[in-house]
mmCIF file of C-alpha atoms in Angstrom:
data_model
loop_
_atom_site.group_PDB
_atom_site.id
_atom_site.type_symbol
_atom_site.label_atom_id
_atom_site.label_comp_id
_atom_site.label_asym_id
_atom_site.label_seq_id
_atom_site.Cartn_x
_atom_site.Cartn_y
_atom_site.Cartn_z
ATOM 1 C CA MET Y 8 44.470 -3.815 150.097
ATOM 2 C CA ARG Y 9 40.902 -5.108 150.031
ATOM 3 C CA ARG Y 10 39.653 -6.198 146.652
ATOM 4 C CA ARG Y 11 36.289 -4.922 145.527
ATOM 5 C CA PRO Y 12 33.781 -7.621 144.574
ATOM 6 C CA ALA Y 13 33.472 -8.165 140.839
ATOM 7 C CA PRO Y 14 30.614 -6.262 139.176
ATOM 8 C CA ARG Y 15 27.394 -8.248 138.907
ATOM 9 C CA SER Y 16 26.649 -8.633 135.219
ATOM 10 C CA VAL Y 17 22.952 -8.972 134.396
ATOM 11 C CA ALA Y 18 21.082 -9.804 131.204
ATOM 12 C CA LEU Y 19 18.975 -7.174 129.484
ATOM 13 C CA GLY Y 20 15.935 -9.406 129.646
ATOM 14 C CA GLU Y 21 13.005 -9.534 127.241
ATOM 15 C CA MET Y 22 12.832 -6.283 125.256
ATOM 16 C CA SER Y 23 9.791 -6.889 123.054
ATOM 17 C CA SER Y 24 7.296 -5.534 125.589
ATOM 18 C CA PHE Y 25 9.329 -2.323 125.952
ATOM 19 C CA GLU Y 26 10.115 -1.687 122.296
ATOM 20 C CA PRO Y 27 8.561 1.629 121.189
ATOM 21 C CA THR Y 28 6.103 1.681 118.298
ATOM 22 C CA ALA Y 29 4.315 4.379 116.315
ATOM 23 C CA ALA Y 30 1.227 3.769 118.485
ATOM 24 C CA HIS Y 31 3.255 3.793 121.721
ATOM 25 C CA PRO Y 32 6.287 5.961 120.904
ATOM 26 C CA VAL Y 33 7.483 6.356 124.498
ATOM 27 C CA ARG Y 34 8.042 3.253 126.615
ATOM 28 C CA LEU Y 35 9.166 3.227 130.233
ATOM 29 C CA ARG Y 36 11.143 0.471 131.932
ATOM 30 C CA ILE Y 37 11.755 0.554 135.703
ATOM 31 C CA ARG Y 38 14.335 -1.528 137.534
ATOM 32 C CA SER Y 39 15.807 -1.496 141.035
ATOM 33 C CA LEU Y 40 19.520 -2.288 140.683
ATOM 34 C CA PRO Y 41 22.066 -2.922 143.466
ATOM 35 C CA ALA Y 42 25.499 -1.306 143.403
ATOM 36 C CA ASP Y 43 28.030 -2.940 141.051
ATOM 37 C CA THR Y 44 25.346 -4.211 138.683
ATOM 38 C CA HIS Y 45 26.726 -4.115 135.153
ATOM 39 C CA PHE Y 46 25.045 -4.291 131.738
ATOM 40 C CA ASP Y 47 27.509 -5.442 129.096
ATOM 41 C CA PRO Y 48 27.958 -3.367 125.913
ATOM 42 C CA HIS Y 49 24.927 -3.576 123.623
ATOM 43 C CA ARG Y 50 22.895 -1.567 121.093
ATOM 44 C CA HIS Y 51 19.270 -0.687 120.425
ATOM 45 C CA ALA Y 52 17.697 0.325 117.131
ATOM 46 C CA PHE Y 53 15.842 3.107 118.971
ATOM 47 C CA ALA Y 54 16.899 6.027 121.156
ATOM 48 C CA GLN Y 55 16.749 5.933 124.923
ATOM 49 C CA LEU Y 56 17.011 8.225 127.934
ATOM 50 C CA ALA Y 57 18.823 6.720 130.939
ATOM 51 C CA PHE Y 58 17.872 8.248 134.294
ATOM 52 C CA CYS Y 59 17.756 7.188 137.941
ATOM 53 C CA ALA Y 60 15.267 8.434 140.527
ATOM 54 C CA SER Y 61 17.923 7.685 143.142
ATOM 55 C CA GLY Y 62 21.468 6.344 143.086
ATOM 56 C CA VAL Y 63 24.296 6.952 140.618
ATOM 57 C CA LEU Y 64 25.016 5.360 137.242
ATOM 58 C CA GLN Y 65 28.060 5.239 134.996
ATOM 59 C CA VAL Y 66 27.110 5.057 131.329
ATOM 60 C CA MET Y 67 29.725 4.357 128.650
ATOM 61 C CA ALA Y 68 28.629 5.040 125.072
ATOM 62 C CA ALA Y 69 30.156 5.307 121.602
ATOM 63 C CA GLN Y 70 28.975 5.511 118.027
ATOM 64 C CA GLU Y 71 30.710 3.461 115.319
ATOM 65 C CA GLY Y 72 34.209 4.841 114.736
ATOM 66 C CA ALA Y 73 33.950 7.425 117.549
ATOM 67 C CA ASP Y 74 35.709 7.657 120.898
ATOM 68 C CA GLU Y 75 33.962 6.096 123.864
ATOM 69 C CA VAL Y 76 32.608 8.608 126.377
ATOM 70 C CA THR Y 77 31.771 7.882 129.999
ATOM 71 C CA TYR Y 78 29.003 9.761 131.809
ATOM 72 C CA ILE Y 79 28.379 9.838 135.569
ATOM 73 C CA VAL Y 80 24.630 10.186 136.091
ATOM 74 C CA PRO Y 81 23.244 11.432 139.415
ATOM 75 C CA PRO Y 82 19.447 11.825 139.863
ATOM 76 C CA SER Y 83 19.555 15.439 138.611
ATOM 77 C CA ARG Y 84 20.843 14.350 135.185
ATOM 78 C CA ALA Y 85 19.945 11.924 132.390
ATOM 79 C CA VAL Y 86 21.866 10.614 129.384
ATOM 80 C CA TRP Y 87 20.372 10.629 125.914
ATOM 81 C CA ILE Y 88 21.704 7.687 123.881
ATOM 82 C CA GLU Y 89 21.116 7.871 120.151
ATOM 83 C CA PRO Y 90 19.870 4.877 118.128
ATOM 84 C CA GLY Y 91 22.579 2.365 117.330
ATOM 85 C CA ALA Y 92 25.093 3.691 119.859
ATOM 86 C CA ARG Y 93 27.022 0.928 121.616
ATOM 87 C CA HIS Y 94 26.680 1.460 125.365
ATOM 88 C CA ALA Y 95 27.140 -0.181 128.750
ATOM 89 C CA VAL Y 96 25.848 0.684 132.217
ATOM 90 C CA HIS Y 97 27.545 0.251 135.591
ATOM 91 C CA VAL Y 98 25.603 1.014 138.785
ATOM 92 C CA LEU Y 99 27.886 2.925 141.188
ATOM 93 C CA GLU Y 100 25.305 3.303 143.964
ATOM 94 C CA HIS Y 101 22.033 1.367 144.425
ATOM 95 C CA ALA Y 102 19.794 2.880 141.776
ATOM 96 C CA GLU Y 103 16.116 3.135 140.982
ATOM 97 C CA PHE Y 104 16.752 2.958 137.242
ATOM 98 C CA ARG Y 105 14.360 4.503 134.732
ATOM 99 C CA THR Y 106 14.821 3.995 130.987
ATOM 100 C CA LEU Y 107 12.706 5.705 128.359
ATOM 101 C CA TYR Y 108 12.771 4.042 124.936
ATOM 102 C CA LEU Y 109 11.731 6.349 122.092
ATOM 103 C CA HIS Y 110 10.440 5.596 118.605
ATOM 104 C CA ALA Y 111 12.136 7.226 115.622
ATOM 105 C CA SER Y 112 8.979 9.247 114.908
ATOM 106 C CA VAL Y 113 9.403 11.257 118.130
ATOM 107 C CA THR Y 114 13.190 11.591 118.207
ATOM 108 C CA PRO Y 115 13.937 15.342 118.433
ATOM 109 C CA PRO Y 116 15.291 16.603 115.093
ATOM 110 C CA GLY Y 117 19.023 17.224 115.044
ATOM 111 C CA TRP Y 118 19.734 15.115 118.128
ATOM 112 C CA THR Y 119 22.804 13.153 117.134
ATOM 113 C CA GLY Y 120 25.372 11.562 119.396
ATOM 114 C CA CYS Y 121 24.854 11.282 123.152
ATOM 115 C CA ARG Y 122 24.252 14.142 125.550
ATOM 116 C CA VAL Y 123 23.566 14.916 129.208
ATOM 117 C CA LEU Y 124 20.234 16.546 130.041
ATOM 118 C CA MET Y 125 19.252 18.351 133.212
ATOM 119 C CA VAL Y 126 16.190 16.622 134.701
ATOM 120 C CA SER Y 127 13.571 19.170 135.737
ATOM 121 C CA PRO Y 128 11.174 18.394 138.615
ATOM 122 C CA LEU Y 129 8.358 18.240 136.044
ATOM 123 C CA LEU Y 130 10.185 15.728 133.836
ATOM 124 C CA ARG Y 131 10.920 13.607 136.902
ATOM 125 C CA GLU Y 132 7.231 13.508 137.872
ATOM 126 C CA LEU Y 133 6.058 12.859 134.309
ATOM 127 C CA ILE Y 134 8.355 9.836 134.058
ATOM 128 C CA GLU Y 135 6.965 8.467 137.319
ATOM 129 C CA ALA Y 136 3.393 9.108 136.128
ATOM 130 C CA LEU Y 137 4.001 6.946 133.044
ATOM 131 C CA ASP Y 138 4.640 3.954 135.284
ATOM 132 C CA GLY Y 139 1.612 1.685 135.206
ATOM 133 C CA CYS Y 140 -0.438 4.020 133.008
ATOM 134 C CA ARG Y 141 -3.141 1.923 131.343
ATOM 135 C CA ASP Y 142 -5.298 4.668 129.843
ATOM 136 C CA ALA Y 143 -4.333 5.205 126.190
ATOM 137 C CA ALA Y 144 -5.427 8.851 126.074
ATOM 138 C CA ARG Y 145 -3.564 9.680 129.296
ATOM 139 C CA GLU Y 146 -0.466 7.835 128.027
ATOM 140 C CA ARG Y 147 -0.473 9.973 124.863
ATOM 141 C CA LEU Y 148 -0.737 13.180 126.889
ATOM 142 C CA LEU Y 149 1.999 12.173 129.324
ATOM 143 C CA SER Y 150 4.270 11.051 126.491
ATOM 144 C CA ALA Y 151 3.781 14.373 124.682
ATOM 145 C CA LEU Y 152 4.676 16.293 127.837
ATOM 146 C CA VAL Y 153 7.739 14.090 128.458
ATOM 147 C CA LEU Y 154 8.977 14.786 124.936
ATOM 148 C CA ASP Y 155 8.345 18.519 125.293
ATOM 149 C CA GLU Y 156 10.288 18.674 128.582
ATOM 150 C CA MET Y 157 13.142 16.726 127.034
ATOM 151 C CA ARG Y 158 13.374 19.158 124.113
ATOM 152 C CA ARG Y 159 13.409 22.106 126.517
ATOM 153 C CA ALA Y 160 15.948 20.578 128.919
ATOM 154 C CA GLU Y 161 19.330 22.229 129.222
ATOM 155 C CA THR Y 162 22.303 20.153 128.123
ATOM 156 C CA GLN Y 163 25.683 20.030 129.823
ATOM 157 C CA PRO Y 164 29.087 18.878 128.503
ATOM 158 C CA LEU Y 165 29.650 16.305 131.232
ATOM 159 C CA GLY Y 166 30.935 13.401 129.170
ATOM 160 C CA VAL Y 167 34.485 12.227 129.822
ATOM 161 C CA PRO Y 168 36.021 10.816 126.594
ATOM 162 C CA LEU Y 169 37.946 7.564 126.767
ATOM 163 C CA PRO Y 170 40.358 6.102 124.203
ATOM 164 C CA ALA Y 171 38.891 3.805 121.567
ATOM 165 C CA SER Y 172 39.194 0.082 122.239
ATOM 166 C CA GLY Y 173 42.064 -0.171 119.774
ATOM 167 C CA GLY Y 174 43.922 2.810 121.252
ATOM 168 C CA ASP Y 175 46.970 2.988 123.473
ATOM 169 C CA LYS Y 176 46.486 0.714 126.491
ATOM 170 C CA ARG Y 177 48.588 2.941 128.738
ATOM 171 C CA LEU Y 178 46.312 5.892 128.045
ATOM 172 C CA ARG Y 179 43.239 3.778 128.692
ATOM 173 C CA ALA Y 180 44.650 2.526 131.999
ATOM 174 C CA LEU Y 181 45.578 6.050 133.081
ATOM 175 C CA CYS Y 182 42.125 7.434 132.220
ATOM 176 C CA GLU Y 183 40.335 4.668 134.100
ATOM 177 C CA ALA Y 184 42.575 5.182 137.162
ATOM 178 C CA VAL Y 185 41.848 8.918 137.219
ATOM 179 C CA LEU Y 186 38.107 8.291 136.886
ATOM 180 C CA ARG Y 187 38.214 5.972 139.900
ATOM 181 C CA ALA Y 188 40.097 8.488 142.067
ATOM 182 C CA PRO Y 189 40.564 11.927 140.442
ATOM 183 C CA GLY Y 190 41.845 13.451 143.677
ATOM 184 C CA GLU Y 191 44.643 10.956 144.228
ATOM 185 C CA ARG Y 192 47.195 12.837 142.106
ATOM 186 C CA ALA Y 193 46.923 16.255 140.504
ATOM 187 C CA ASN Y 194 49.760 16.110 137.978
ATOM 188 C CA LEU Y 195 50.129 13.997 134.870
ATOM 189 C CA GLY Y 196 53.705 12.939 135.639
ATOM 190 C CA ALA Y 197 52.746 10.831 138.654
ATOM 191 C CA TRP Y 198 49.911 9.115 136.781
ATOM 192 C CA ALA Y 199 52.190 8.503 133.782
ATOM 193 C CA ALA Y 200 54.791 6.796 135.973
ATOM 194 C CA ASP Y 201 52.109 4.385 137.194
ATOM 195 C CA VAL Y 202 51.487 3.121 133.660
ATOM 196 C CA GLY Y 203 55.163 2.997 132.699
ATOM 197 C CA ALA Y 204 55.327 6.038 130.422
ATOM 198 C CA SER Y 205 56.814 9.511 130.501
ATOM 199 C CA GLU Y 206 54.731 12.618 131.108
ATOM 200 C CA ARG Y 207 55.626 13.876 127.632
ATOM 201 C CA THR Y 208 54.420 10.655 126.008
ATOM 202 C CA MET Y 209 51.082 10.720 127.854
ATOM 203 C CA ALA Y 210 50.541 14.417 127.064
ATOM 204 C CA ARG Y 211 51.045 13.592 123.378
ATOM 205 C CA LEU Y 212 48.592 10.680 123.594
ATOM 206 C CA PHE Y 213 45.916 12.848 125.196
ATOM 207 C CA ARG Y 214 46.206 15.260 122.276
ATOM 208 C CA SER Y 215 46.392 12.648 119.520
ATOM 209 C CA GLU Y 216 43.762 10.183 120.792
ATOM 210 C CA LEU Y 217 41.343 12.384 122.750
ATOM 211 C CA GLY Y 218 41.891 15.782 121.155
ATOM 212 C CA THR Y 219 42.369 17.555 124.485
ATOM 213 C CA GLY Y 220 45.029 18.313 127.063
ATOM 214 C CA TYR Y 221 45.298 16.383 130.295
ATOM 215 C CA GLN Y 222 44.171 19.248 132.537
ATOM 216 C CA GLN Y 223 41.049 19.892 130.459
ATOM 217 C CA TRP Y 224 40.257 16.181 130.446
ATOM 218 C CA ARG Y 225 40.872 15.882 134.190
ATOM 219 C CA GLN Y 226 38.484 18.762 134.868
ATOM 220 C CA GLN Y 227 35.687 16.793 133.193
ATOM 221 C CA ALA Y 228 36.623 13.755 135.293
ATOM 222 C CA VAL Y 229 36.545 15.894 138.450
ATOM 223 C CA LEU Y 230 33.086 17.250 137.592
ATOM 224 C CA ALA Y 231 31.808 13.743 136.874
ATOM 225 C CA HIS Y 232 33.144 12.603 140.257
ATOM 226 C CA ALA Y 233 31.910 15.650 142.170
ATOM 227 C CA LEU Y 234 28.303 15.822 140.939
ATOM 228 C CA PRO Y 235 27.091 12.564 142.538
ATOM 229 C CA MET Y 236 28.753 13.534 145.834
ATOM 230 C CA LEU Y 237 27.054 16.929 145.796
ATOM 231 C CA ALA Y 238 23.715 15.344 144.873
ATOM 232 C CA ASN Y 239 24.077 13.081 147.930
ATOM 233 C CA GLY Y 240 24.581 16.100 150.197
ATOM 234 C CA THR Y 241 28.339 15.771 150.794
ATOM 235 C CA PRO Y 242 29.733 19.105 152.110
ATOM 236 C CA VAL Y 243 31.506 21.146 149.444
ATOM 237 C CA GLY Y 244 34.763 21.107 151.421
ATOM 238 C CA GLN Y 245 34.803 17.316 151.466
ATOM 239 C CA VAL Y 246 34.056 17.168 147.734
ATOM 240 C CA ALA Y 247 36.925 19.592 147.075
ATOM 241 C CA ALA Y 248 39.333 17.431 149.087
ATOM 242 C CA ALA Y 249 38.136 14.232 147.414
ATOM 243 C CA THR Y 250 38.811 15.708 143.973
ATOM 244 C CA GLY Y 251 42.316 16.940 144.780
ATOM 245 C CA TYR Y 252 41.695 20.638 145.451
ATOM 246 C CA ALA Y 253 43.658 22.303 148.235
ATOM 247 C CA SER Y 254 40.807 24.642 149.152
ATOM 248 C CA GLU Y 255 37.032 24.821 148.911
ATOM 249 C CA SER Y 256 37.250 28.247 147.249
ATOM 250 C CA ALA Y 257 39.499 26.997 144.445
ATOM 251 C CA PHE Y 258 37.188 24.059 143.773
ATOM 252 C CA SER Y 259 34.099 26.299 143.842
ATOM 253 C CA ALA Y 260 35.660 28.755 141.395
ATOM 254 C CA MET Y 261 36.496 25.954 138.925
ATOM 255 C CA PHE Y 262 33.069 24.383 139.355
ATOM 256 C CA LYS Y 263 31.129 27.610 138.790
ATOM 257 C CA ALA Y 264 33.212 28.499 135.720
ATOM 258 C CA ALA Y 265 32.474 25.067 134.202
ATOM 259 C CA MET Y 266 28.846 24.570 135.288
ATOM 260 C CA GLY Y 267 27.513 28.122 135.487
ATOM 261 C CA GLN Y 268 26.327 27.553 139.076
ATOM 262 C CA PRO Y 269 28.194 27.132 142.392
ATOM 263 C CA PRO Y 270 28.482 23.619 143.884
ATOM 264 C CA ARG Y 271 25.758 24.268 146.473
ATOM 265 C CA HIS Y 272 23.245 24.696 143.649
ATOM 266 C CA PHE Y 273 23.560 20.946 142.983
ATOM 267 C CA GLN Y 274 23.049 19.840 146.576
ATOM 268 C CA PRO Y 275 19.674 18.758 148.018
ATOM 269 C CA ARG Y 276 17.666 21.716 149.204
ATOM 270 C CA ARG Y 277 16.961 21.838 152.901
ATOM 271 C CA ALA Y 278 13.390 22.204 154.083
#
């Protein structure tokens, strides 16, 4: 079996020029990142919105004392990361990475924890317009519109919880294996055998450490795996097969029940 190259860990770089202030409450940082780039776990004192104009990201985030959650971020989605949340980023496909850093004075009230936002075409264009903006009045207007679009954006429960770092290592290994290939096995028993545990033991660990059953957790993993494929234009039938579904119709029914829209809604629109 071919071994994948190790992820390329990169430094965060100088942050002072991107740190938001009361005078400049919204800061934009743009980076072009090759696949397998990895930012080690870190924190910021301010909130941020992680988004990519193209490519796919995996964002892992956790507040102090809370379970870690992993988010798969295609270009149609963004992850809001609250101030102080410990997080790491892994680039799954070459990404044009956009990060908005936000001052406490403009953080939407009541926004705690991390969440996935739907990125509207307007929000996408506003973020691009901030790049290189040197006019203070225009920057204020663009920033106000960015914040308004963020507040109006729909949220989706697309995070996949992972065990805390001090949790059961077998559960952690099983969860990471499913995230890498959710279609490889459909039942918990086969996955449990891989990590040297019984199905009953792993079912109990899912309940005690993640507060959910395996099937409910796996559905979130399937959605996280399927969305980037759909965003890249992969046919629905191929996505269904890659996520372990025997038929396109069964996958589509699950997807629509969870997301409110059929899979084709998340594919690129043809001219």
